[in-house]
Short mmCIF file of C-alpha atoms in Angstrom, two decimals:
data_model
loop_
_atom_site.label_atom_id
_atom_site.label_comp_id
_atom_site.label_asym_id
_atom_site.label_seq_id
_atom_site.Cartn_x
_atom_site.Cartn_y
_atom_site.Cartn_z
CA MET A 87 74.63 82.01 104.26
CA ASP A 88 76.21 85.30 105.32
CA TYR A 89 79.29 86.96 103.92
CA PRO A 90 82.58 85.32 104.94
CA LYS A 91 83.94 87.20 107.98
CA ALA A 92 86.85 88.81 106.11
CA ILE A 93 84.38 90.38 103.67
CA SER A 94 81.73 91.35 106.22
CA ASP A 95 84.39 93.04 108.41
CA LEU A 96 85.44 95.12 105.44
CA ILE A 97 81.86 95.96 104.48
CA GLU A 98 81.08 97.05 108.04
CA SER A 99 84.21 99.21 108.12
CA PHE A 100 83.24 101.00 104.92
CA ALA A 101 79.71 101.47 106.22
CA LEU A 102 81.13 103.49 109.15
CA LEU A 103 82.23 106.24 106.74
CA PRO A 104 80.02 109.31 106.36
CA GLY A 105 77.42 108.96 103.60
CA ILE A 106 78.24 105.30 102.89
CA GLY A 107 75.41 102.79 103.31
CA MET A 108 75.51 99.00 103.17
CA LYS A 109 75.04 98.82 99.38
CA SER A 110 77.96 101.15 98.63
CA ALA A 111 80.07 99.40 101.27
CA GLU A 112 79.38 96.05 99.57
CA ARG A 113 80.29 97.53 96.21
CA PHE A 114 83.62 98.84 97.56
CA ALA A 115 84.47 95.53 99.25
CA PHE A 116 83.79 93.57 96.06
CA PHE A 117 85.70 96.07 93.99
CA ILE A 118 88.73 95.58 96.25
CA LEU A 119 88.34 91.80 96.26
CA THR A 120 87.94 91.39 92.51
CA LYS A 121 89.45 94.43 90.79
CA MET A 122 92.18 95.94 92.95
CA ASN A 123 95.74 94.63 92.72
CA ASP A 124 97.62 93.36 95.79
CA GLU A 125 99.98 96.32 95.89
CA ASP A 126 97.15 98.85 96.09
CA ILE A 127 95.35 96.80 98.74
CA ASN A 128 98.46 96.56 100.88
CA ARG A 129 99.10 100.28 100.58
CA PHE A 130 95.47 100.96 101.54
CA GLY A 131 95.67 98.67 104.59
CA ASP A 132 99.09 99.92 105.68
CA SER A 133 98.09 103.56 105.40
CA LEU A 134 95.14 102.89 107.68
CA LEU A 135 97.15 100.99 110.29
CA LYS A 136 99.99 103.51 110.33
CA LEU A 137 97.81 106.61 110.11
CA LYS A 138 97.42 107.50 113.76
CA GLU A 139 101.02 106.80 114.74
CA ALA A 140 102.48 108.61 111.72
CA ILE A 141 100.37 111.74 112.14
CA SER A 142 100.76 113.99 115.18
CA ARG A 143 99.95 117.59 115.96
CA CYS A 144 102.60 120.24 115.48
CA PRO A 145 103.44 121.48 119.01
CA ILE A 146 103.44 125.10 117.78
CA CYS A 147 100.39 125.48 115.53
CA ALA A 148 98.59 122.13 116.12
CA ASN A 149 98.55 121.42 112.39
CA LEU A 150 98.53 117.71 111.55
CA SER A 151 101.99 116.64 110.45
CA ASP A 152 104.18 113.58 110.04
CA GLN A 153 107.23 115.40 111.42
CA GLU A 154 108.06 116.85 114.86
CA ASN A 155 107.14 120.43 113.91
CA CYS A 156 105.04 120.95 110.79
CA ALA A 157 106.81 122.04 107.60
CA ILE A 158 105.33 125.54 107.79
CA CYS A 159 106.37 126.24 111.39
CA ASP A 160 109.89 125.03 110.53
CA ASP A 161 110.09 127.27 107.46
CA THR A 162 112.27 130.24 108.49
CA THR A 163 111.49 132.18 105.28
CA ARG A 164 107.92 132.74 106.41
CA ASP A 165 106.86 135.75 108.48
CA PRO A 166 106.36 134.61 112.11
CA ASN A 167 104.52 137.84 112.99
CA LEU A 168 101.56 137.09 110.72
CA ILE A 169 99.24 134.34 111.95
CA MET A 170 96.25 132.92 110.10
CA VAL A 171 93.72 131.09 112.25
CA VAL A 172 92.01 128.21 110.40
CA GLU A 173 89.74 125.32 111.29
CA ASP A 174 91.83 122.37 110.14
CA LEU A 175 94.56 120.96 107.89
CA LYS A 176 92.26 120.97 104.84
CA ASP A 177 92.04 124.77 105.08
CA VAL A 178 95.84 125.03 105.34
CA ILE A 179 96.22 122.91 102.19
CA ALA A 180 93.65 125.00 100.30
CA LEU A 181 95.29 128.29 101.34
CA GLU A 182 98.78 127.02 100.54
CA LYS A 183 97.70 126.10 97.01
CA THR A 184 97.08 129.82 96.33
CA LYS A 185 100.73 130.59 97.21
CA THR A 186 99.66 134.05 98.42
CA PHE A 187 100.10 133.77 102.18
CA LYS A 188 103.62 133.93 103.59
CA GLY A 189 102.90 133.91 107.33
CA LYS A 190 102.28 131.09 109.78
CA TYR A 191 99.11 129.25 110.67
CA HIS A 192 97.29 128.42 113.84
CA VAL A 193 95.03 125.39 113.45
CA LEU A 194 92.02 125.14 115.77
CA ASN A 195 91.15 121.53 114.88
CA GLY A 196 87.49 122.33 115.39
CA LEU A 197 85.03 125.18 115.77
CA ILE A 198 82.92 126.25 118.71
CA ASN A 199 79.56 124.50 118.29
CA LEU A 200 77.42 124.82 121.40
CA SER A 201 74.62 122.63 120.01
CA LYS A 202 77.13 119.77 119.79
CA GLY A 203 78.66 120.64 123.17
CA ILE A 204 81.95 121.87 121.67
CA GLY A 205 83.07 124.86 123.72
CA PRO A 206 86.16 127.11 123.56
CA GLN A 207 88.06 124.67 125.81
CA ASP A 208 87.67 121.92 123.15
CA ILE A 209 89.44 123.78 120.38
CA ASN A 210 93.04 124.91 120.22
CA VAL A 211 92.76 128.56 121.41
CA GLU A 212 94.81 128.45 124.63
CA LYS A 213 98.04 127.83 122.70
CA LEU A 214 97.13 130.73 120.41
CA LEU A 215 97.11 133.11 123.39
CA SER A 216 100.57 132.00 124.51
CA ARG A 217 101.84 132.38 120.94
CA LEU A 218 100.48 135.92 120.85
CA ASP A 219 102.11 136.72 124.21
CA ASN A 220 105.51 135.35 123.28
CA ALA A 221 105.94 137.09 119.93
CA LYS A 222 105.35 140.50 118.40
CA ILE A 223 102.38 139.59 116.21
CA GLU A 224 101.49 142.26 113.65
CA GLU A 225 98.29 140.77 112.32
CA LEU A 226 95.98 137.93 113.26
CA ILE A 227 93.85 136.82 110.30
CA LEU A 228 90.70 134.91 111.21
CA ALA A 229 89.94 132.54 108.32
CA THR A 230 87.25 130.32 109.83
CA ASN A 231 84.35 129.60 107.47
CA ALA A 232 81.37 131.93 107.16
CA THR A 233 79.08 129.49 108.98
CA ILE A 234 77.40 130.01 112.35
CA GLU A 235 80.18 128.03 114.04
CA GLY A 236 82.92 129.78 112.09
CA GLU A 237 81.51 133.24 112.88
CA MET A 238 81.04 132.39 116.54
CA THR A 239 84.59 131.09 116.82
CA ALA A 240 86.00 134.16 115.04
CA LYS A 241 84.06 136.49 117.32
CA TYR A 242 85.19 134.55 120.40
CA ILE A 243 88.86 134.82 119.40
CA LYS A 244 88.46 138.52 118.55
CA ASN A 245 87.06 139.23 122.02
CA LEU A 246 89.76 137.12 123.64
CA VAL A 247 92.60 139.13 122.12
CA SER A 248 90.90 142.55 122.25
CA ASP A 249 93.19 143.80 125.08
CA LYS A 250 96.41 142.74 123.36
CA ASN A 251 96.75 145.57 120.86
CA ILE A 252 96.93 143.24 117.82
CA ASN A 253 95.44 143.94 114.40
CA VAL A 254 92.71 141.36 113.95
CA SER A 255 91.28 140.85 110.46
CA ARG A 256 88.74 138.53 108.91
CA ILE A 257 88.99 137.17 105.36
CA ALA A 258 86.47 138.59 102.86
CA TYR A 259 83.22 136.84 102.00
CA GLY A 260 81.26 137.65 98.87
CA ILE A 261 80.40 136.52 95.36
CA PRO A 262 82.92 133.85 94.23
CA VAL A 263 85.32 134.99 91.49
CA GLY A 264 83.74 133.94 88.19
CA GLY A 265 80.42 133.43 89.99
CA ASP A 266 77.18 135.03 88.93
CA LEU A 267 75.37 137.46 91.23
CA GLN A 268 71.95 136.21 90.17
CA TYR A 269 72.76 132.66 91.29
CA ALA A 270 74.35 133.61 94.62
CA ASP A 271 72.37 133.01 97.80
CA LEU A 272 71.01 135.95 99.82
CA LEU A 273 73.55 135.73 102.64
CA THR A 274 76.45 135.73 100.17
CA ILE A 275 75.04 138.77 98.35
CA ALA A 276 74.53 140.53 101.69
CA ALA A 277 78.10 139.68 102.73
CA SER A 278 79.43 140.97 99.42
CA LEU A 279 77.54 144.27 99.84
CA GLU A 280 78.65 144.70 103.42
CA GLY A 281 82.26 144.00 102.47
CA ARG A 282 82.31 146.45 99.52
CA LYS A 283 85.47 148.51 98.99
CA LYS A 284 86.20 151.90 97.40
CA TYR A 285 86.89 151.42 93.68
CA MET B 1465 102.58 122.28 101.65
CA ASP B 1466 101.00 118.99 100.60
CA TYR B 1467 99.27 116.45 102.77
CA PRO B 1468 101.58 114.41 104.99
CA LYS B 1469 102.37 111.13 103.20
CA ALA B 1470 100.32 108.95 105.58
CA ILE B 1471 97.23 111.03 104.79
CA SER B 1472 97.84 111.39 101.05
CA ASP B 1473 98.37 107.61 100.72
CA LEU B 1474 95.03 107.03 102.36
CA ILE B 1475 93.29 109.67 100.23
CA GLU B 1476 94.71 108.15 97.04
CA SER B 1477 93.60 104.69 98.12
CA PHE B 1478 90.03 105.86 98.70
CA ALA B 1479 90.06 107.67 95.36
CA LEU B 1480 90.67 104.32 93.62
CA LEU B 1481 87.20 103.13 94.66
CA PRO B 1482 84.38 103.37 92.11
CA GLY B 1483 82.47 106.66 92.26
CA ILE B 1484 84.83 108.24 94.81
CA GLY B 1485 86.60 111.44 93.78
CA MET B 1486 89.32 113.38 95.57
CA LYS B 1487 86.91 115.44 97.70
CA SER B 1488 85.09 112.39 99.07
CA ALA B 1489 88.40 110.61 99.56
CA GLU B 1490 89.68 113.57 101.61
CA ARG B 1491 86.50 113.57 103.65
CA PHE B 1492 86.86 109.84 104.42
CA ALA B 1493 90.54 110.19 105.36
CA PHE B 1494 89.79 113.09 107.74
CA PHE B 1495 86.84 111.26 109.20
CA ILE B 1496 89.10 108.30 109.99
CA LEU B 1497 91.84 110.53 111.37
CA THR B 1498 89.64 112.64 113.60
CA LYS B 1499 86.45 110.71 114.34
CA MET B 1500 87.11 106.98 114.15
CA ASN B 1501 88.39 105.10 117.19
CA ASP B 1502 91.61 103.06 117.09
CA GLU B 1503 89.78 99.74 117.31
CA ASP B 1504 87.67 100.45 114.22
CA ILE B 1505 90.70 101.70 112.27
CA ASN B 1506 92.70 98.58 113.11
CA ARG B 1507 89.81 96.33 112.11
CA PHE B 1508 89.47 98.25 108.84
CA GLY B 1509 93.19 97.97 108.05
CA ASP B 1510 93.44 94.32 109.10
CA SER B 1511 90.41 93.31 107.06
CA LEU B 1512 92.03 94.86 103.98
CA LEU B 1513 95.42 93.22 104.51
CA LYS B 1514 93.94 89.81 105.27
CA LEU B 1515 91.21 89.92 102.63
CA LYS B 1516 92.91 88.17 99.75
CA GLU B 1517 94.54 85.43 101.81
CA ALA B 1518 91.41 84.74 103.86
CA ILE B 1519 89.08 84.50 100.88
CA SER B 1520 89.44 81.76 98.31
CA ARG B 1521 87.18 80.15 95.74
CA CYS B 1522 85.24 77.05 96.65
CA PRO B 1523 86.73 74.23 94.50
CA ILE B 1524 83.24 72.92 93.72
CA CYS B 1525 81.09 75.96 92.93
CA ALA B 1526 83.72 78.77 92.82
CA ASN B 1527 81.81 80.78 95.38
CA LEU B 1528 84.00 83.07 97.49
CA SER B 1529 84.53 81.53 100.89
CA ASP B 1530 86.82 81.65 103.89
CA GLN B 1531 86.78 77.86 104.29
CA GLU B 1532 88.07 75.01 102.09
CA ASN B 1533 84.67 74.26 100.54
CA CYS B 1534 81.96 76.91 100.88
CA ALA B 1535 79.28 76.43 103.54
CA ILE B 1536 76.61 75.64 100.94
CA CYS B 1537 78.58 72.93 99.11
CA ASP B 1538 79.37 71.34 102.49
CA ASP B 1539 75.71 71.37 103.56
CA THR B 1540 74.45 67.78 103.10
CA THR B 1541 70.83 68.76 103.74
CA ARG B 1542 70.70 70.63 100.44
CA ASP B 1543 69.69 68.97 97.17
CA PRO B 1544 72.84 68.33 95.08
CA ASN B 1545 70.76 67.66 91.94
CA LEU B 1546 69.45 71.20 91.70
CA ILE B 1547 71.99 73.80 90.59
CA MET B 1548 71.44 77.56 90.38
CA VAL B 1549 73.89 79.45 88.16
CA VAL B 1550 74.58 83.00 89.42
CA GLU B 1551 77.01 85.78 88.59
CA ASP B 1552 78.74 86.23 91.94
CA LEU B 1553 78.68 85.91 95.73
CA LYS B 1554 76.36 88.93 96.10
CA ASP B 1555 73.65 87.05 94.18
CA VAL B 1556 74.13 83.99 96.41
CA ILE B 1557 73.70 86.16 99.52
CA ALA B 1558 70.57 87.81 98.08
CA LEU B 1559 69.02 84.46 97.11
CA GLU B 1560 69.91 82.88 100.47
CA LYS B 1561 68.12 85.68 102.30
CA THR B 1562 64.83 84.54 100.74
CA LYS B 1563 65.31 81.05 102.29
CA THR B 1564 63.40 79.53 99.35
CA PHE B 1565 66.14 77.72 97.43
CA LYS B 1566 67.41 74.41 98.83
CA GLY B 1567 69.76 73.33 96.05
CA LYS B 1568 73.40 74.16 95.34
CA TYR B 1569 74.93 77.08 93.46
CA HIS B 1570 77.38 77.49 90.68
CA VAL B 1571 79.10 80.88 90.71
CA LEU B 1572 80.40 82.23 87.41
CA ASN B 1573 82.39 85.11 88.92
CA GLY B 1574 81.65 87.18 85.86
CA LEU B 1575 79.44 87.37 82.77
CA ILE B 1576 80.30 87.12 79.10
CA ASN B 1577 80.90 90.67 77.90
CA LEU B 1578 82.40 90.74 74.42
CA SER B 1579 82.76 94.53 74.36
CA LYS B 1580 85.06 94.24 77.40
CA GLY B 1581 86.84 91.21 75.94
CA ILE B 1582 85.37 88.78 78.51
CA GLY B 1583 84.64 85.55 76.72
CA PRO B 1584 83.28 82.16 77.88
CA GLN B 1585 86.80 81.03 78.80
CA ASP B 1586 87.07 83.88 81.35
CA ILE B 1587 84.09 82.82 83.43
CA ASN B 1588 83.61 79.66 85.43
CA VAL B 1589 81.67 77.46 82.96
CA GLU B 1590 84.11 74.62 82.38
CA LYS B 1591 83.73 73.39 85.94
CA LEU B 1592 79.95 73.56 85.52
CA LEU B 1593 80.13 71.05 82.66
CA SER B 1594 82.14 68.56 84.72
CA ARG B 1595 79.69 69.01 87.60
CA LEU B 1596 76.83 68.22 85.23
CA ASP B 1597 78.64 65.16 83.89
CA ASN B 1598 79.50 63.76 87.31
CA ALA B 1599 76.06 63.97 88.92
CA LYS B 1600 72.45 63.33 88.03
CA ILE B 1601 71.30 66.94 87.80
CA GLU B 1602 67.54 67.34 87.64
CA GLU B 1603 67.33 71.05 87.00
CA LEU B 1604 69.76 73.80 86.10
CA ILE B 1605 68.37 77.23 86.98
CA LEU B 1606 69.97 80.16 85.16
CA ALA B 1607 69.74 83.20 87.46
CA THR B 1608 72.02 85.67 85.70
CA ASN B 1609 70.62 89.19 85.55
CA ALA B 1610 68.30 90.34 82.76
CA THR B 1611 71.00 92.49 81.18
CA ILE B 1612 72.60 92.01 77.78
CA GLU B 1613 75.56 90.25 79.42
CA GLY B 1614 73.32 88.16 81.67
CA GLU B 1615 71.10 87.07 78.79
CA MET B 1616 74.07 86.28 76.59
CA THR B 1617 75.68 84.20 79.31
CA ALA B 1618 72.42 82.36 80.03
CA LYS B 1619 71.93 81.59 76.35
CA TYR B 1620 75.53 80.41 76.03
CA ILE B 1621 75.15 78.00 78.94
CA LYS B 1622 71.81 76.75 77.62
CA ASN B 1623 73.35 75.90 74.25
CA LEU B 1624 76.34 74.31 75.95
CA VAL B 1625 74.23 71.82 77.88
CA SER B 1626 71.56 71.27 75.21
CA ASP B 1627 72.80 67.71 74.47
CA LYS B 1628 72.87 66.64 78.10
CA ASN B 1629 69.14 66.02 78.66
CA ILE B 1630 68.92 68.38 81.64
CA ASN B 1631 65.98 70.61 82.45
CA VAL B 1632 67.26 74.16 82.06
CA SER B 1633 65.15 77.00 83.46
CA ARG B 1634 65.53 80.74 83.73
CA ILE B 1635 64.23 82.79 86.68
CA ALA B 1636 61.21 85.01 85.94
CA TYR B 1637 61.50 88.68 85.07
CA GLY B 1638 58.57 91.06 85.36
CA ILE B 1639 57.00 93.82 87.44
CA PRO B 1640 58.58 93.80 90.94
CA VAL B 1641 56.26 92.64 93.72
CA GLY B 1642 54.66 95.78 95.18
CA GLY B 1643 55.76 97.72 92.09
CA ASP B 1644 53.47 99.75 89.92
CA LEU B 1645 52.94 98.85 86.24
CA GLN B 1646 52.73 102.49 85.19
CA TYR B 1647 56.21 103.21 86.54
CA ALA B 1648 57.90 100.11 85.13
CA ASP B 1649 60.16 100.48 82.10
CA LEU B 1650 59.10 99.10 78.70
CA LEU B 1651 61.46 96.12 78.74
CA THR B 1652 60.23 95.05 82.16
CA ILE B 1653 56.58 95.33 81.07
CA ALA B 1654 57.38 93.34 77.93
CA ALA B 1655 59.16 90.68 79.99
CA SER B 1656 56.22 90.50 82.38
CA LEU B 1657 53.78 90.02 79.45
CA GLU B 1658 55.96 87.40 77.79
CA GLY B 1659 56.30 85.50 81.07
CA ARG B 1660 52.57 85.50 81.86
CA LYS B 1661 51.09 82.35 83.39
CA LYS B 1662 47.62 80.79 83.40
CA TYR B 1663 45.66 82.14 86.36
#
């Protein structure tokens, strides 16, 4: 005897998720079948089926949004001459939680990763150039992660806009606030030394 | 800015699953949004929405099934006088994979767990008694796990049928096949000693 089809479909769907094997997928399917109430199950199923049609990319910054333009691009109180370049929506959410940035974003939805065949044409840089041409941008902040792909993408964008007379900056990398120097990895310590400021 | 509602609904649904926190839930939601194809997403959503209506309990053994009776109860080649009592469908699937048992099952869909307020009336034992009364059962195999709840449930069922003149057996617990005695826990070693057989 195998699992009834309705259960095996669900198990196989869970097993497609990153880091989820068959045993965890089985556990999730049985949890839903035996412990979750109908309302939660329906919300789960509906949110999956409606996900792709509800979410589109903002035509200005390419951020994922459930409106025509994203809420940040539509917000007229924010400075349109300050653009922060980030990898994806998760970075926007994390930055917005700090409530310290009052400019606009430009979301790449990816990073250049030549080993995976992702080149500059596969991420959202072309629209960035037209945004820079059509407005009087004061500062372009590159906030891609301090990984090989993030550094490569930041460097690529810096070179691309080098003739446009725009201030390009990169966010600071170093020891995390509250972190301990002795437990930081070598690259983080090196970055924190290189990025030192007059005190 | 918060997540668009379609994404936050999905994240919250994933976070309801056992062992899944907000970070993993976010990762799953973004994986589905950016990496999963439409066909897989639709199958995932459909399997959730159809799960509860497609799956019902077999009226004979209470196994979860997508047919009227489950495939095992309907199988006339199997011995109806040999009944194996298990906790749930997952145990049935695991036992069926071994292809060694040719009787029928009785699925409890739970174990007695007094600390969680689950008593004998909350698991499927009543129907077991009427099955035992209405057929000439030769052997009742108790295959609940060797946990406190499994042992308690097995003992409860054994007492319940003690006046019925039925052979009641319990599956063997001991060192796993291929396992190493020196790495086994004390209770498993004790169980393996207690269950020793003439060689």
